[in-house]
Amino acid sequence: MADEIERKFLVTGDGWRQGQPQRLVQGYLNRDPERCVRVRIADDSGFLTVKGKTIGIRRAEFEYSIPLADAEHLLTLCDGPIIDKQRYRIPAGELCWEVDEFTGANAGLVVAEIELSSEHQSFLRPEWLGTEVSNDARYYNSNLSKHPFSEWQAEQD
Amino acid sequence: MADEIERKFLVTGDGWRQGQPQRLVQGYLNRDPERCVRVRIADDSGFLTVKGKTIGIRRAEFEYSIPLADAEHLLTLCDGPIIDKQRYRIPAGELCWEVDEFTGANAGLVVAEIELSSEHQSFLRPEWLGTEVSNDARYYNSNLSKHPFSEWQAEQD
């Protein structure tokens, strides 16, 4: 078990588009934010992850490596559409930005996350960093699988 | 991944009470029968298990061993009461009966299960075997955690 302490931001421009991204395909066996269960395929590796309730920006996270064939089958059991995204990793000293460029129903959305070791840890802000959305539940991947970004835009039109 | 093919029966008498039982404590991160996610502690071992939809008496099952400390924390994330039972294993040729004697809110309920390698496999019926309940969803452990046996009896009075 690890506590997950993350801050999440929108981005501007495309200075974050560096190096070779990793493809992440993921779905949810439970979207409930108090007991979220995620199936993920990262390139050719499978993972099953359980996350507890978010308190502030801290969240209990349990991640287990599982066979790829299991992950492929488990994705077919998931509730609702599957999320598909490219993840860029941008080192920042001892930390690392993870920038997710979504495709499919969430195309157009790009989100940057940084994992911290304490809630008050400081970090440098790259010039492409935009508005913080750490506490905006719409940006949870579990919600993006149910209410994708393309639908938000339609609602705003 | 393994397909789980099980038949489930009530029992009569207590001829099934043989050998040392194993204590099983379990809860559910999702009770949805199409994507059931179970956390279990069996003696001192932790497990995370996903089960798909039951088709007839066949069900896809994915089980992963996890650290005991993780399982203990994950039980606190579960939805609703925890199931606590003693499991007796009774060898029957190449097969094995698993007889679960429930405690707590399900006290009084005893259920025998046998796992088969095909749906039409035959097996010997011990003298303590009662009515078959394979297709009665009330006896799913995921449902027993929400609607325990003690409440059924109260409803029948």
mmCIF file of C-alpha atoms in Angstrom:
data_model
loop_
_atom_site.group_PDB
_atom_site.id
_atom_site.type_symbol
_atom_site.label_atom_id
_atom_site.label_comp_id
_atom_site.label_asym_id
_atom_site.label_seq_id
_atom_site.Cartn_x
_atom_site.Cartn_y
_atom_site.Cartn_z
ATOM 1 C CA MET A 1 0.000 0.000 0.000
ATOM 2 C CA ALA A 2 1.159 3.499 -0.805
ATOM 3 C CA ASP A 3 -0.489 6.801 -0.129
ATOM 4 C CA GLU A 4 -0.901 8.643 -3.389
ATOM 5 C CA ILE A 5 -0.325 12.402 -3.087
ATOM 6 C CA GLU A 6 -0.858 14.012 -6.466
ATOM 7 C CA ARG A 7 -1.478 17.445 -7.883
ATOM 8 C CA LYS A 8 -3.138 17.760 -11.250
ATOM 9 C CA PHE A 9 -3.085 20.650 -13.749
ATOM 10 C CA LEU A 10 -4.321 21.548 -17.192
ATOM 11 C CA VAL A 11 -1.594 22.465 -19.685
ATOM 12 C CA THR A 12 -1.018 25.166 -22.281
ATOM 13 C CA GLY A 13 0.921 24.872 -25.570
ATOM 14 C CA ASP A 14 2.763 21.679 -26.314
ATOM 15 C CA GLY A 15 6.153 22.103 -24.611
ATOM 16 C CA TRP A 16 5.201 18.947 -22.644
ATOM 17 C CA ARG A 17 5.328 16.812 -25.795
ATOM 18 C CA GLN A 18 8.777 15.292 -25.108
ATOM 19 C CA GLY A 19 10.153 11.774 -25.679
ATOM 20 C CA GLN A 20 8.267 8.590 -26.486
ATOM 21 C CA PRO A 21 4.878 8.288 -24.752
ATOM 22 C CA GLN A 22 3.492 5.123 -23.202
ATOM 23 C CA ARG A 23 0.026 3.938 -24.216
ATOM 24 C CA LEU A 24 -2.343 3.371 -21.276
ATOM 25 C CA VAL A 25 -5.691 1.616 -21.743
ATOM 26 C CA GLN A 26 -7.858 1.381 -18.658
ATOM 27 C CA GLY A 27 -11.329 0.658 -17.376
ATOM 28 C CA TYR A 28 -13.129 0.403 -14.049
ATOM 29 C CA LEU A 29 -14.587 -2.563 -12.162
ATOM 30 C CA ASN A 30 -15.905 0.024 -9.707
ATOM 31 C CA ARG A 31 -15.980 3.803 -10.163
ATOM 32 C CA ASP A 32 -17.065 4.508 -6.577
ATOM 33 C CA PRO A 33 -14.398 6.990 -5.344
ATOM 34 C CA GLU A 34 -14.354 5.266 -1.918
ATOM 35 C CA ARG A 35 -13.430 1.885 -3.434
ATOM 36 C CA CYS A 36 -12.306 2.505 -6.996
ATOM 37 C CA VAL A 37 -11.051 -0.631 -8.813
ATOM 38 C CA ARG A 38 -9.077 -0.017 -12.021
ATOM 39 C CA VAL A 39 -7.800 -2.434 -14.681
ATOM 40 C CA ARG A 40 -4.921 -1.010 -16.727
ATOM 41 C CA ILE A 41 -2.761 -2.160 -19.618
ATOM 42 C CA ALA A 42 0.475 -0.133 -19.844
ATOM 43 C CA ASP A 43 2.170 -1.145 -23.118
ATOM 44 C CA ASP A 44 2.281 -4.950 -22.591
ATOM 45 C CA SER A 45 1.839 -5.083 -18.807
ATOM 46 C CA GLY A 46 -1.380 -5.593 -16.835
ATOM 47 C CA PHE A 47 -2.269 -4.030 -13.480
ATOM 48 C CA LEU A 48 -5.161 -4.178 -11.024
ATOM 49 C CA THR A 49 -5.372 -1.142 -8.742
ATOM 50 C CA VAL A 50 -7.623 -0.267 -5.813
ATOM 51 C CA LYS A 51 -7.895 3.324 -4.585
ATOM 52 C CA GLY A 52 -9.654 4.532 -1.457
ATOM 53 C CA LYS A 53 -11.330 7.839 -0.689
ATOM 54 C CA THR A 54 -9.403 11.008 -1.524
ATOM 55 C CA ILE A 55 -8.777 13.111 1.579
ATOM 56 C CA GLY A 56 -7.426 16.487 0.464
ATOM 57 C CA ILE A 57 -4.934 15.445 -2.227
ATOM 58 C CA ARG A 58 -3.986 12.163 -0.467
ATOM 59 C CA ARG A 59 -5.416 8.768 -1.412
ATOM 60 C CA ALA A 60 -4.615 5.163 -0.379
ATOM 61 C CA GLU A 61 -3.541 3.157 -3.431
ATOM 62 C CA PHE A 62 -2.883 -0.575 -3.827
ATOM 63 C CA GLU A 63 -1.447 -1.720 -7.159
ATOM 64 C CA TYR A 64 -0.856 -5.316 -8.280
ATOM 65 C CA SER A 65 0.847 -6.584 -11.427
ATOM 66 C CA ILE A 66 -1.340 -9.152 -13.228
ATOM 67 C CA PRO A 67 -0.906 -11.208 -16.436
ATOM 68 C CA LEU A 68 -1.644 -9.289 -19.648
ATOM 69 C CA ALA A 69 -4.227 -11.901 -20.716
ATOM 70 C CA ASP A 70 -6.070 -11.419 -17.398
ATOM 71 C CA ALA A 71 -6.074 -7.633 -17.861
ATOM 72 C CA GLU A 72 -7.459 -7.995 -21.397
ATOM 73 C CA HIS A 73 -10.292 -10.216 -20.109
ATOM 74 C CA LEU A 74 -10.951 -7.973 -17.084
ATOM 75 C CA LEU A 75 -11.321 -4.926 -19.371
ATOM 76 C CA THR A 76 -14.307 -6.713 -20.963
ATOM 77 C CA LEU A 77 -15.957 -6.909 -17.501
ATOM 78 C CA CYS A 78 -15.548 -3.168 -16.882
ATOM 79 C CA ASP A 79 -18.448 -0.828 -16.429
ATOM 80 C CA GLY A 80 -18.714 1.636 -19.321
ATOM 81 C CA PRO A 81 -16.272 2.897 -21.936
ATOM 82 C CA ILE A 82 -12.533 2.249 -21.790
ATOM 83 C CA ILE A 83 -10.063 5.144 -21.420
ATOM 84 C CA ASP A 84 -7.212 5.296 -23.922
ATOM 85 C CA LYS A 85 -4.372 7.802 -23.537
ATOM 86 C CA GLN A 86 -0.715 8.489 -24.240
ATOM 87 C CA ARG A 87 1.438 9.270 -21.204
ATOM 88 C CA TYR A 88 4.518 11.503 -21.534
ATOM 89 C CA ARG A 89 7.009 11.427 -18.635
ATOM 90 C CA ILE A 90 9.004 14.619 -18.121
ATOM 91 C CA PRO A 91 11.698 14.474 -15.410
ATOM 92 C CA ALA A 92 11.811 17.517 -13.118
ATOM 93 C CA GLY A 93 14.751 17.095 -10.725
ATOM 94 C CA GLU A 94 13.868 14.244 -8.377
ATOM 95 C CA LEU A 95 10.221 14.488 -9.403
ATOM 96 C CA CYS A 96 8.525 13.605 -12.668
ATOM 97 C CA TRP A 97 5.606 15.163 -14.534
ATOM 98 C CA GLU A 98 3.209 12.717 -16.120
ATOM 99 C CA VAL A 99 1.282 14.348 -18.944
ATOM 100 C CA ASP A 100 -1.714 12.364 -20.237
ATOM 101 C CA GLU A 101 -3.005 13.137 -23.718
ATOM 102 C CA PHE A 102 -6.381 11.474 -24.039
ATOM 103 C CA THR A 103 -7.767 9.984 -27.248
ATOM 104 C CA GLY A 104 -11.222 8.661 -28.190
ATOM 105 C CA ALA A 105 -14.148 10.224 -26.303
ATOM 106 C CA ASN A 106 -11.726 12.356 -24.240
ATOM 107 C CA ALA A 107 -9.696 13.655 -27.220
ATOM 108 C CA GLY A 108 -8.629 17.284 -26.708
ATOM 109 C CA LEU A 109 -8.002 16.831 -22.987
ATOM 110 C CA VAL A 110 -4.402 16.976 -21.746
ATOM 111 C CA VAL A 111 -3.670 16.791 -18.013
ATOM 112 C CA ALA A 112 -0.354 16.989 -16.124
ATOM 113 C CA GLU A 113 0.152 15.243 -12.785
ATOM 114 C CA ILE A 114 2.976 15.312 -10.291
ATOM 115 C CA GLU A 115 3.327 12.833 -7.429
ATOM 116 C CA LEU A 116 4.647 14.307 -4.192
ATOM 117 C CA SER A 117 6.019 12.743 -1.032
ATOM 118 C CA SER A 118 4.162 15.192 1.234
ATOM 119 C CA GLU A 119 1.199 17.485 0.778
ATOM 120 C CA HIS A 120 3.273 20.625 1.232
ATOM 121 C CA GLN A 121 6.243 19.659 -0.960
ATOM 122 C CA SER A 122 7.220 22.464 -3.361
ATOM 123 C CA PHE A 123 8.054 21.935 -7.037
ATOM 124 C CA LEU A 124 9.086 23.965 -10.079
ATOM 125 C CA ARG A 125 6.300 24.950 -12.465
ATOM 126 C CA PRO A 126 7.183 24.428 -16.137
ATOM 127 C CA GLU A 127 6.110 27.188 -18.551
ATOM 128 C CA TRP A 128 3.413 24.925 -20.097
ATOM 129 C CA LEU A 129 1.623 24.403 -16.747
ATOM 130 C CA GLY A 130 -1.947 25.748 -16.620
ATOM 131 C CA THR A 131 -4.773 25.823 -14.075
ATOM 132 C CA GLU A 132 -4.721 23.401 -11.117
ATOM 133 C CA VAL A 133 -7.628 20.912 -11.132
ATOM 134 C CA SER A 134 -6.521 18.611 -8.248
ATOM 135 C CA ASN A 135 -9.871 18.934 -6.500
ATOM 136 C CA ASP A 136 -12.134 18.910 -9.565
ATOM 137 C CA ALA A 137 -13.745 15.449 -9.643
ATOM 138 C CA ARG A 138 -14.647 15.794 -13.344
ATOM 139 C CA TYR A 139 -10.985 15.134 -14.127
ATOM 140 C CA TYR A 140 -10.820 11.824 -12.249
ATOM 141 C CA ASN A 141 -10.132 9.142 -14.846
ATOM 142 C CA SER A 142 -12.968 7.130 -13.276
ATOM 143 C CA ASN A 143 -15.338 9.997 -14.150
ATOM 144 C CA LEU A 144 -13.785 10.642 -17.580
ATOM 145 C CA SER A 145 -14.723 7.063 -18.489
ATOM 146 C CA LYS A 146 -18.377 7.828 -17.671
ATOM 147 C CA HIS A 147 -18.622 11.530 -18.605
ATOM 148 C CA PRO A 148 -15.961 12.018 -21.283
ATOM 149 C CA PHE A 149 -14.475 15.420 -22.122
ATOM 150 C CA SER A 150 -16.247 15.523 -25.525
ATOM 151 C CA GLU A 151 -19.599 15.620 -23.674
ATOM 152 C CA TRP A 152 -18.520 18.557 -21.493
ATOM 153 C CA GLN A 153 -17.805 20.601 -24.593
ATOM 154 C CA ALA A 154 -21.183 19.706 -26.109
ATOM 155 C CA GLU A 155 -22.846 20.850 -22.867
ATOM 156 C CA GLN A 156 -20.989 24.188 -22.990
ATOM 157 C CA ASP A 157 -21.960 24.922 -26.623
ATOM 158 C CA MET B 1 -7.893 -16.763 -15.226
ATOM 159 C CA ALA B 2 -9.887 -19.877 -14.443
ATOM 160 C CA ASP B 3 -13.482 -20.682 -15.163
ATOM 161 C CA GLU B 4 -15.206 -21.519 -11.914
ATOM 162 C CA ILE B 5 -17.759 -24.343 -12.232
ATOM 163 C CA GLU B 6 -19.382 -24.916 -8.875
ATOM 164 C CA ARG B 7 -22.459 -26.619 -7.496
ATOM 165 C CA LYS B 8 -23.798 -25.505 -4.157
ATOM 166 C CA PHE B 9 -26.032 -27.352 -1.675
ATOM 167 C CA LEU B 10 -27.540 -26.957 1.744
ATOM 168 C CA VAL B 11 -26.549 -29.637 4.258
ATOM 169 C CA THR B 12 -28.316 -31.789 6.858
ATOM 170 C CA GLY B 13 -26.925 -33.099 10.175
ATOM 171 C CA ASP B 14 -23.274 -32.473 10.933
ATOM 172 C CA GLY B 15 -21.442 -35.391 9.278
ATOM 173 C CA TRP B 16 -19.574 -32.682 7.313
ATOM 174 C CA ARG B 17 -17.873 -31.422 10.487
ATOM 175 C CA GLN B 18 -14.508 -33.145 9.865
ATOM 176 C CA GLY B 19 -10.918 -31.996 10.463
ATOM 177 C CA GLN B 20 -9.641 -28.514 11.252
ATOM 178 C CA PRO B 21 -11.534 -25.696 9.496
ATOM 179 C CA GLN B 22 -9.932 -22.624 7.947
ATOM 180 C CA ARG B 23 -11.213 -19.188 8.932
ATOM 181 C CA LEU B 24 -12.223 -16.991 5.987
ATOM 182 C CA VAL B 25 -12.976 -13.288 6.427
ATOM 183 C CA GLN B 26 -14.126 -11.465 3.309
ATOM 184 C CA GLY B 27 -15.730 -8.318 1.999
ATOM 185 C CA TYR B 28 -16.640 -6.784 -1.344
ATOM 186 C CA LEU B 29 -15.227 -3.789 -3.226
ATOM 187 C CA ASN B 30 -18.038 -4.405 -5.711
ATOM 188 C CA ARG B 31 -21.029 -6.738 -5.286
ATOM 189 C CA ASP B 32 -22.223 -6.345 -8.882
ATOM 190 C CA PRO B 33 -22.446 -9.997 -10.091
ATOM 191 C CA GLU B 34 -21.054 -8.964 -13.511
ATOM 192 C CA ARG B 35 -17.857 -7.543 -11.972
ATOM 193 C CA CYS B 36 -17.663 -8.773 -8.397
ATOM 194 C CA VAL B 37 -14.457 -7.764 -6.542
ATOM 195 C CA ARG B 38 -13.734 -9.679 -3.312
ATOM 196 C CA VAL B 39 -11.084 -9.122 -0.626
ATOM 197 C CA ARG B 40 -10.394 -12.255 1.444
ATOM 198 C CA ILE B 41 -8.181 -13.188 4.365
ATOM 199 C CA ALA B 42 -7.707 -16.975 4.618
ATOM 200 C CA ASP B 43 -5.900 -17.639 7.909
ATOM 201 C CA ASP B 44 -2.873 -15.329 7.413
ATOM 202 C CA SER B 45 -3.000 -14.906 3.630
ATOM 203 C CA GLY B 46 -4.611 -12.097 1.624
ATOM 204 C CA PHE B 47 -6.343 -12.423 -1.737
ATOM 205 C CA LEU B 48 -8.022 -10.092 -4.238
ATOM 206 C CA THR B 49 -10.482 -11.855 -6.546
ATOM 207 C CA VAL B 50 -12.562 -10.664 -9.508
ATOM 208 C CA LYS B 51 -15.490 -12.718 -10.763
ATOM 209 C CA GLY B 52 -17.512 -12.135 -13.931
ATOM 210 C CA LYS B 53 -21.122 -12.918 -14.706
ATOM 211 C CA THR B 54 -22.373 -16.413 -13.865
ATOM 212 C CA ILE B 55 -23.587 -18.229 -16.984
ATOM 213 C CA GLY B 56 -25.379 -21.415 -15.859
ATOM 214 C CA ILE B 57 -23.009 -22.672 -13.138
ATOM 215 C CA ARG B 58 -19.850 -21.356 -14.880
ATOM 216 C CA ARG B 59 -18.118 -18.082 -13.932
ATOM 217 C CA ALA B 60 -14.808 -16.452 -14.930
ATOM 218 C CA GLU B 61 -12.606 -16.006 -11.864
ATOM 219 C CA PHE B 62 -9.301 -14.157 -11.421
ATOM 220 C CA GLU B 63 -7.546 -14.535 -8.070
ATOM 221 C CA TYR B 64 -4.391 -12.725 -6.920
ATOM 222 C CA SER B 65 -2.371 -13.223 -3.748
ATOM 223 C CA ILE B 66 -1.775 -9.900 -1.950
ATOM 224 C CA PRO B 67 0.048 -8.929 1.268
ATOM 225 C CA LEU B 68 -1.945 -9.556 4.457
ATOM 226 C CA ALA B 69 -1.568 -5.899 5.522
ATOM 227 C CA ASP B 70 -3.050 -4.789 2.167
ATOM 228 C CA ALA B 71 -5.995 -7.180 2.610
ATOM 229 C CA GLU B 72 -6.631 -5.848 6.114
ATOM 230 C CA HIS B 73 -6.689 -2.253 4.816
ATOM 231 C CA LEU B 74 -8.803 -3.181 1.773
ATOM 232 C CA LEU B 75 -11.431 -4.789 4.033
ATOM 233 C CA THR B 76 -11.938 -1.337 5.597
ATOM 234 C CA LEU B 77 -12.783 0.038 2.114
ATOM 235 C CA CYS B 78 -15.427 -2.630 1.478
ATOM 236 C CA ASP B 79 -19.076 -1.844 0.994
ATOM 237 C CA GLY B 80 -21.169 -3.188 3.869
ATOM 238 C CA PRO B 81 -20.645 -5.873 6.502
ATOM 239 C CA ILE B 82 -17.795 -8.374 6.407
ATOM 240 C CA ILE B 83 -18.475 -12.118 6.039
ATOM 241 C CA ASP B 84 -16.822 -14.420 8.572
ATOM 242 C CA LYS B 85 -16.977 -18.204 8.202
ATOM 243 C CA GLN B 86 -15.218 -21.487 8.936
ATOM 244 C CA ARG B 87 -14.432 -23.656 5.912
ATOM 245 C CA TYR B 88 -14.221 -27.454 6.259
ATOM 246 C CA ARG B 89 -12.563 -29.354 3.381
ATOM 247 C CA ILE B 90 -13.775 -32.923 2.877
ATOM 248 C CA PRO B 91 -11.925 -34.934 0.213
ATOM 249 C CA ALA B 92 -14.174 -36.948 -2.123
ATOM 250 C CA GLY B 93 -11.979 -38.976 -4.480
ATOM 251 C CA GLU B 94 -10.310 -36.504 -6.826
ATOM 252 C CA LEU B 95 -12.798 -33.802 -5.836
ATOM 253 C CA CYS B 96 -13.221 -31.914 -2.576
ATOM 254 C CA TRP B 97 -16.295 -30.641 -0.765
ATOM 255 C CA GLU B 98 -15.929 -27.213 0.812
ATOM 256 C CA VAL B 99 -18.445 -26.747 3.613
ATOM 257 C CA ASP B 100 -18.809 -23.172 4.884
ATOM 258 C CA GLU B 101 -20.246 -22.638 8.355
ATOM 259 C CA PHE B 102 -21.102 -18.954 8.642
ATOM 260 C CA THR B 103 -20.847 -16.926 11.850
ATOM 261 C CA GLY B 104 -22.012 -13.411 12.762
ATOM 262 C CA ALA B 105 -25.059 -12.143 10.848
ATOM 263 C CA ASN B 106 -25.155 -15.365 8.790
ATOM 264 C CA ALA B 107 -24.921 -17.747 11.776
ATOM 265 C CA GLY B 108 -27.047 -20.871 11.248
ATOM 266 C CA LEU B 109 -26.270 -21.080 7.538
ATOM 267 C CA VAL B 110 -24.092 -23.977 6.329
ATOM 268 C CA VAL B 111 -23.450 -24.427 2.606
ATOM 269 C CA ALA B 112 -21.492 -27.155 0.752
ATOM 270 C CA GLU B 113 -19.781 -26.455 -2.568
ATOM 271 C CA ILE B 114 -18.011 -28.698 -5.035
ATOM 272 C CA GLU B 115 -15.831 -27.422 -7.862
ATOM 273 C CA LEU B 116 -16.097 -29.394 -11.094
ATOM 274 C CA SER B 117 -13.990 -29.473 -14.239
ATOM 275 C CA SER B 118 -17.028 -29.582 -16.520
ATOM 276 C CA GLU B 119 -20.690 -28.739 -16.121
ATOM 277 C CA HIS B 120 -21.818 -32.346 -16.585
ATOM 278 C CA GLN B 121 -19.213 -34.027 -14.345
ATOM 279 C CA SER B 122 -20.827 -36.541 -11.970
ATOM 280 C CA PHE B 123 -19.903 -36.849 -8.268
ATOM 281 C CA LEU B 124 -20.881 -38.910 -5.235
ATOM 282 C CA ARG B 125 -23.432 -37.349 -2.877
ATOM 283 C CA PRO B 126 -22.506 -37.699 0.787
ATOM 284 C CA GLU B 127 -25.331 -38.587 3.187
ATOM 285 C CA TRP B 128 -25.306 -35.070 4.704
ATOM 286 C CA LEU B 129 -25.992 -33.363 1.351
ATOM 287 C CA GLY B 130 -29.281 -31.428 1.183
ATOM 288 C CA THR B 131 -31.102 -29.312 -1.415
ATOM 289 C CA GLU B 132 -29.166 -27.825 -4.347
ATOM 290 C CA VAL B 133 -29.058 -23.985 -4.349
ATOM 291 C CA SER B 134 -26.538 -23.413 -7.204
ATOM 292 C CA ASN B 135 -28.877 -21.029 -8.995
ATOM 293 C CA ASP B 136 -30.309 -19.249 -5.934
ATOM 294 C CA ALA B 137 -28.650 -15.812 -5.864
ATOM 295 C CA ARG B 138 -29.530 -15.327 -2.167
ATOM 296 C CA TYR B 139 -26.724 -17.749 -1.341
ATOM 297 C CA TYR B 140 -24.017 -15.797 -3.199
ATOM 298 C CA ASN B 141 -21.533 -14.618 -0.574
ATOM 299 C CA SER B 142 -21.754 -11.156 -2.162
ATOM 300 C CA ASN B 143 -25.476 -11.124 -1.331
ATOM 301 C CA LEU B 144 -25.033 -12.706 2.107
ATOM 302 C CA SER B 145 -22.854 -9.738 3.022
ATOM 303 C CA LYS B 146 -25.751 -7.377 2.177
ATOM 304 C CA HIS B 147 -28.790 -9.507 3.074
ATOM 305 C CA PRO B 148 -27.526 -11.878 5.769
ATOM 306 C CA PHE B 149 -29.228 -15.176 6.610
ATOM 307 C CA SER B 150 -30.468 -13.852 9.980
ATOM 308 C CA GLU B 151 -32.635 -11.333 8.102
ATOM 309 C CA TRP B 152 -34.206 -14.012 5.893
ATOM 310 C CA GLN B 153 -35.362 -15.845 8.997
ATOM 311 C CA ALA B 154 -36.824 -12.669 10.470
ATOM 312 C CA GLU B 155 -38.699 -12.083 7.196
ATOM 313 C CA GLN B 156 -40.136 -15.611 7.295
ATOM 314 C CA ASP B 157 -41.427 -15.303 10.898
#
